[in-house]
Amino acid sequence: MDMNVGNRAVDDLLYWRGALVDLIQAVRYECASPTILLDRSTVTAALEKVVEGLAEPGELSLWAHTVHFREDVDIEEGYEDLLTQFLFETSTPELFEAVTPDLCHRWLGRFRTSLAAPAAGEAGKSD
């Protein structure tokens, strides 16, 4: 039996596997399932979709809005501020800045930098 069945729609949404409208429709009526993790690499992949022209900037805003308000999505530990700021600003461009390819490039740079940096607690360790 597939233990991930309860998370499939949310998982597909987070990893943006399919048409965004269909993904949002699938999770809209789904009961909260076991939590699933939103991490920096997942957001990086969503940003890359826009930068590579596979999705429109407005779709990223809708994706961020949908993910941001899911109760069954946990935020990567140690990066809650960065990820929450991204979701909040991207999902409410009317309050911050329009979601454009340029904005996506800037966010992508921030996420790639955070992914390349040593994890918290690892920085002071020597080999």
Tab-separated table of C-alpha atoms in Angstrom:
chain	number	residue	atom	x	y	z
A	1	MET	CA	0.000	0.000	0.000
A	2	ASP	CA	1.332	3.457	-0.896
A	3	MET	CA	1.755	5.408	2.350
A	4	ASN	CA	2.121	8.683	0.436
A	5	VAL	CA	-1.369	8.564	-1.090
A	6	GLY	CA	-2.683	11.197	1.346
A	7	ASN	CA	0.041	13.605	0.275
A	8	ARG	CA	-0.046	13.026	-3.463
A	9	ALA	CA	-2.037	16.147	-4.436
A	10	VAL	CA	-0.080	18.442	-2.122
A	11	ASP	CA	3.185	16.817	-3.193
A	12	ASP	CA	2.266	17.371	-6.845
A	13	LEU	CA	1.456	21.004	-6.047
A	14	LEU	CA	4.724	21.631	-4.214
A	15	TYR	CA	6.757	20.072	-7.008
A	16	TRP	CA	4.487	21.729	-9.608
A	17	ARG	CA	3.913	18.477	-11.505
A	18	GLY	CA	1.254	19.393	-14.016
A	19	ALA	CA	-0.947	22.318	-14.933
A	20	LEU	CA	-1.176	24.718	-11.990
A	21	VAL	CA	-4.955	25.157	-12.278
A	22	ASP	CA	-5.431	21.374	-12.079
A	23	LEU	CA	-3.058	21.084	-9.117
A	24	ILE	CA	-4.869	23.807	-7.192
A	25	GLN	CA	-8.213	22.183	-7.954
A	26	ALA	CA	-6.911	18.834	-6.680
A	27	VAL	CA	-5.776	20.239	-3.323
A	28	ARG	CA	-8.743	22.572	-2.846
A	29	TYR	CA	-11.098	19.832	-1.772
A	30	GLU	CA	-8.538	17.568	-0.159
A	31	CYS	CA	-8.631	17.247	3.609
A	32	ALA	CA	-5.450	18.179	5.402
A	33	SER	CA	-3.083	15.272	5.026
A	34	PRO	CA	0.096	14.408	6.862
A	35	THR	CA	2.441	17.336	6.556
A	36	ILE	CA	4.809	17.671	3.652
A	37	LEU	CA	7.968	19.756	3.638
A	38	LEU	CA	8.525	22.886	1.582
A	39	ASP	CA	12.275	23.373	1.302
A	40	ARG	CA	14.682	25.650	-0.542
A	41	SER	CA	15.259	23.219	-3.388
A	42	THR	CA	11.512	22.980	-4.046
A	43	VAL	CA	11.212	26.768	-4.262
A	44	THR	CA	14.334	26.897	-6.436
A	45	ALA	CA	12.695	24.463	-8.873
A	46	ALA	CA	9.522	26.602	-8.990
A	47	LEU	CA	11.588	29.741	-9.679
A	48	GLU	CA	13.523	27.938	-12.400
A	49	LYS	CA	10.234	27.121	-14.161
A	50	VAL	CA	9.586	30.846	-14.551
A	51	VAL	CA	13.169	31.779	-15.428
A	52	GLU	CA	13.261	29.053	-18.097
A	53	GLY	CA	9.946	30.202	-19.565
A	54	LEU	CA	8.046	27.063	-18.546
A	55	ALA	CA	5.647	29.066	-16.366
A	56	GLU	CA	4.438	32.640	-16.219
A	57	PRO	CA	5.381	34.957	-13.335
A	58	GLY	CA	1.701	35.250	-12.387
A	59	GLU	CA	1.525	31.490	-12.037
A	60	LEU	CA	4.381	31.615	-9.526
A	61	SER	CA	2.369	34.122	-7.511
A	62	LEU	CA	-0.661	31.819	-7.554
A	63	TRP	CA	1.527	28.808	-6.663
A	64	ALA	CA	3.082	30.687	-3.717
A	65	HIS	CA	-0.348	31.836	-2.519
A	66	THR	CA	-1.743	28.307	-2.608
A	67	VAL	CA	1.280	26.781	-0.870
A	68	HIS	CA	1.436	29.563	1.713
A	69	PHE	CA	-2.081	28.892	2.959
A	70	ARG	CA	-1.882	25.086	3.120
A	71	GLU	CA	-1.993	23.912	6.725
A	72	ASP	CA	-0.362	20.624	5.801
A	73	VAL	CA	2.839	22.225	4.459
A	74	ASP	CA	5.762	22.539	6.846
A	75	ILE	CA	8.635	24.941	6.206
A	76	GLU	CA	12.244	23.717	6.176
A	77	GLU	CA	13.742	24.076	9.635
A	78	GLY	CA	16.374	26.783	9.896
A	79	TYR	CA	15.057	28.579	6.796
A	80	GLU	CA	11.577	29.528	7.959
A	81	ASP	CA	12.249	33.269	7.616
A	82	LEU	CA	13.599	33.043	4.068
A	83	LEU	CA	10.902	30.681	2.817
A	84	THR	CA	8.054	32.503	4.546
A	85	GLN	CA	9.281	35.847	3.229
A	86	PHE	CA	9.405	34.412	-0.297
A	87	LEU	CA	5.888	32.972	-0.026
A	88	PHE	CA	4.451	36.141	1.484
A	89	GLU	CA	6.066	38.596	-0.927
A	90	THR	CA	5.513	36.474	-4.014
A	91	SER	CA	1.907	35.663	-3.180
A	92	THR	CA	1.030	39.332	-2.558
A	93	PRO	CA	2.803	41.283	-5.284
A	94	GLU	CA	0.337	44.133	-4.818
A	95	LEU	CA	1.976	44.770	-1.429
A	96	PHE	CA	5.588	44.313	-2.496
A	97	GLU	CA	6.826	44.010	-6.056
A	98	ALA	CA	5.355	42.574	-9.235
A	99	VAL	CA	6.501	39.030	-9.930
A	100	THR	CA	8.716	39.380	-12.983
A	101	PRO	CA	11.538	37.307	-14.455
A	102	ASP	CA	13.970	39.806	-12.881
A	103	LEU	CA	12.469	39.283	-9.430
A	104	CYS	CA	12.616	35.517	-9.970
A	105	HIS	CA	16.319	35.771	-10.870
A	106	ARG	CA	16.987	37.688	-7.650
A	107	TRP	CA	15.108	35.179	-5.503
A	108	LEU	CA	16.800	32.339	-7.337
A	109	GLY	CA	20.184	33.846	-6.446
A	110	ARG	CA	19.201	34.032	-2.774
A	111	PHE	CA	18.042	30.424	-2.700
A	112	ARG	CA	21.057	29.100	-4.598
A	113	THR	CA	23.356	30.983	-2.199
A	114	SER	CA	21.558	29.496	0.804
A	115	LEU	CA	21.796	26.003	-0.704
A	116	ALA	CA	25.547	26.419	-1.288
A	117	ALA	CA	26.245	27.682	2.243
A	118	PRO	CA	27.086	25.177	4.985
A	119	ALA	CA	24.154	24.190	7.130
A	120	ALA	CA	23.746	25.959	10.442
A	121	GLY	CA	25.950	24.228	12.970
A	122	GLU	CA	28.262	22.920	10.252
A	123	ALA	CA	30.072	26.194	9.573
A	124	GLY	CA	32.465	25.924	12.510
A	125	LYS	CA	33.385	22.259	12.042
A	126	SER	CA	36.727	21.264	10.571
A	127	ASP	CA	37.583	18.033	8.773
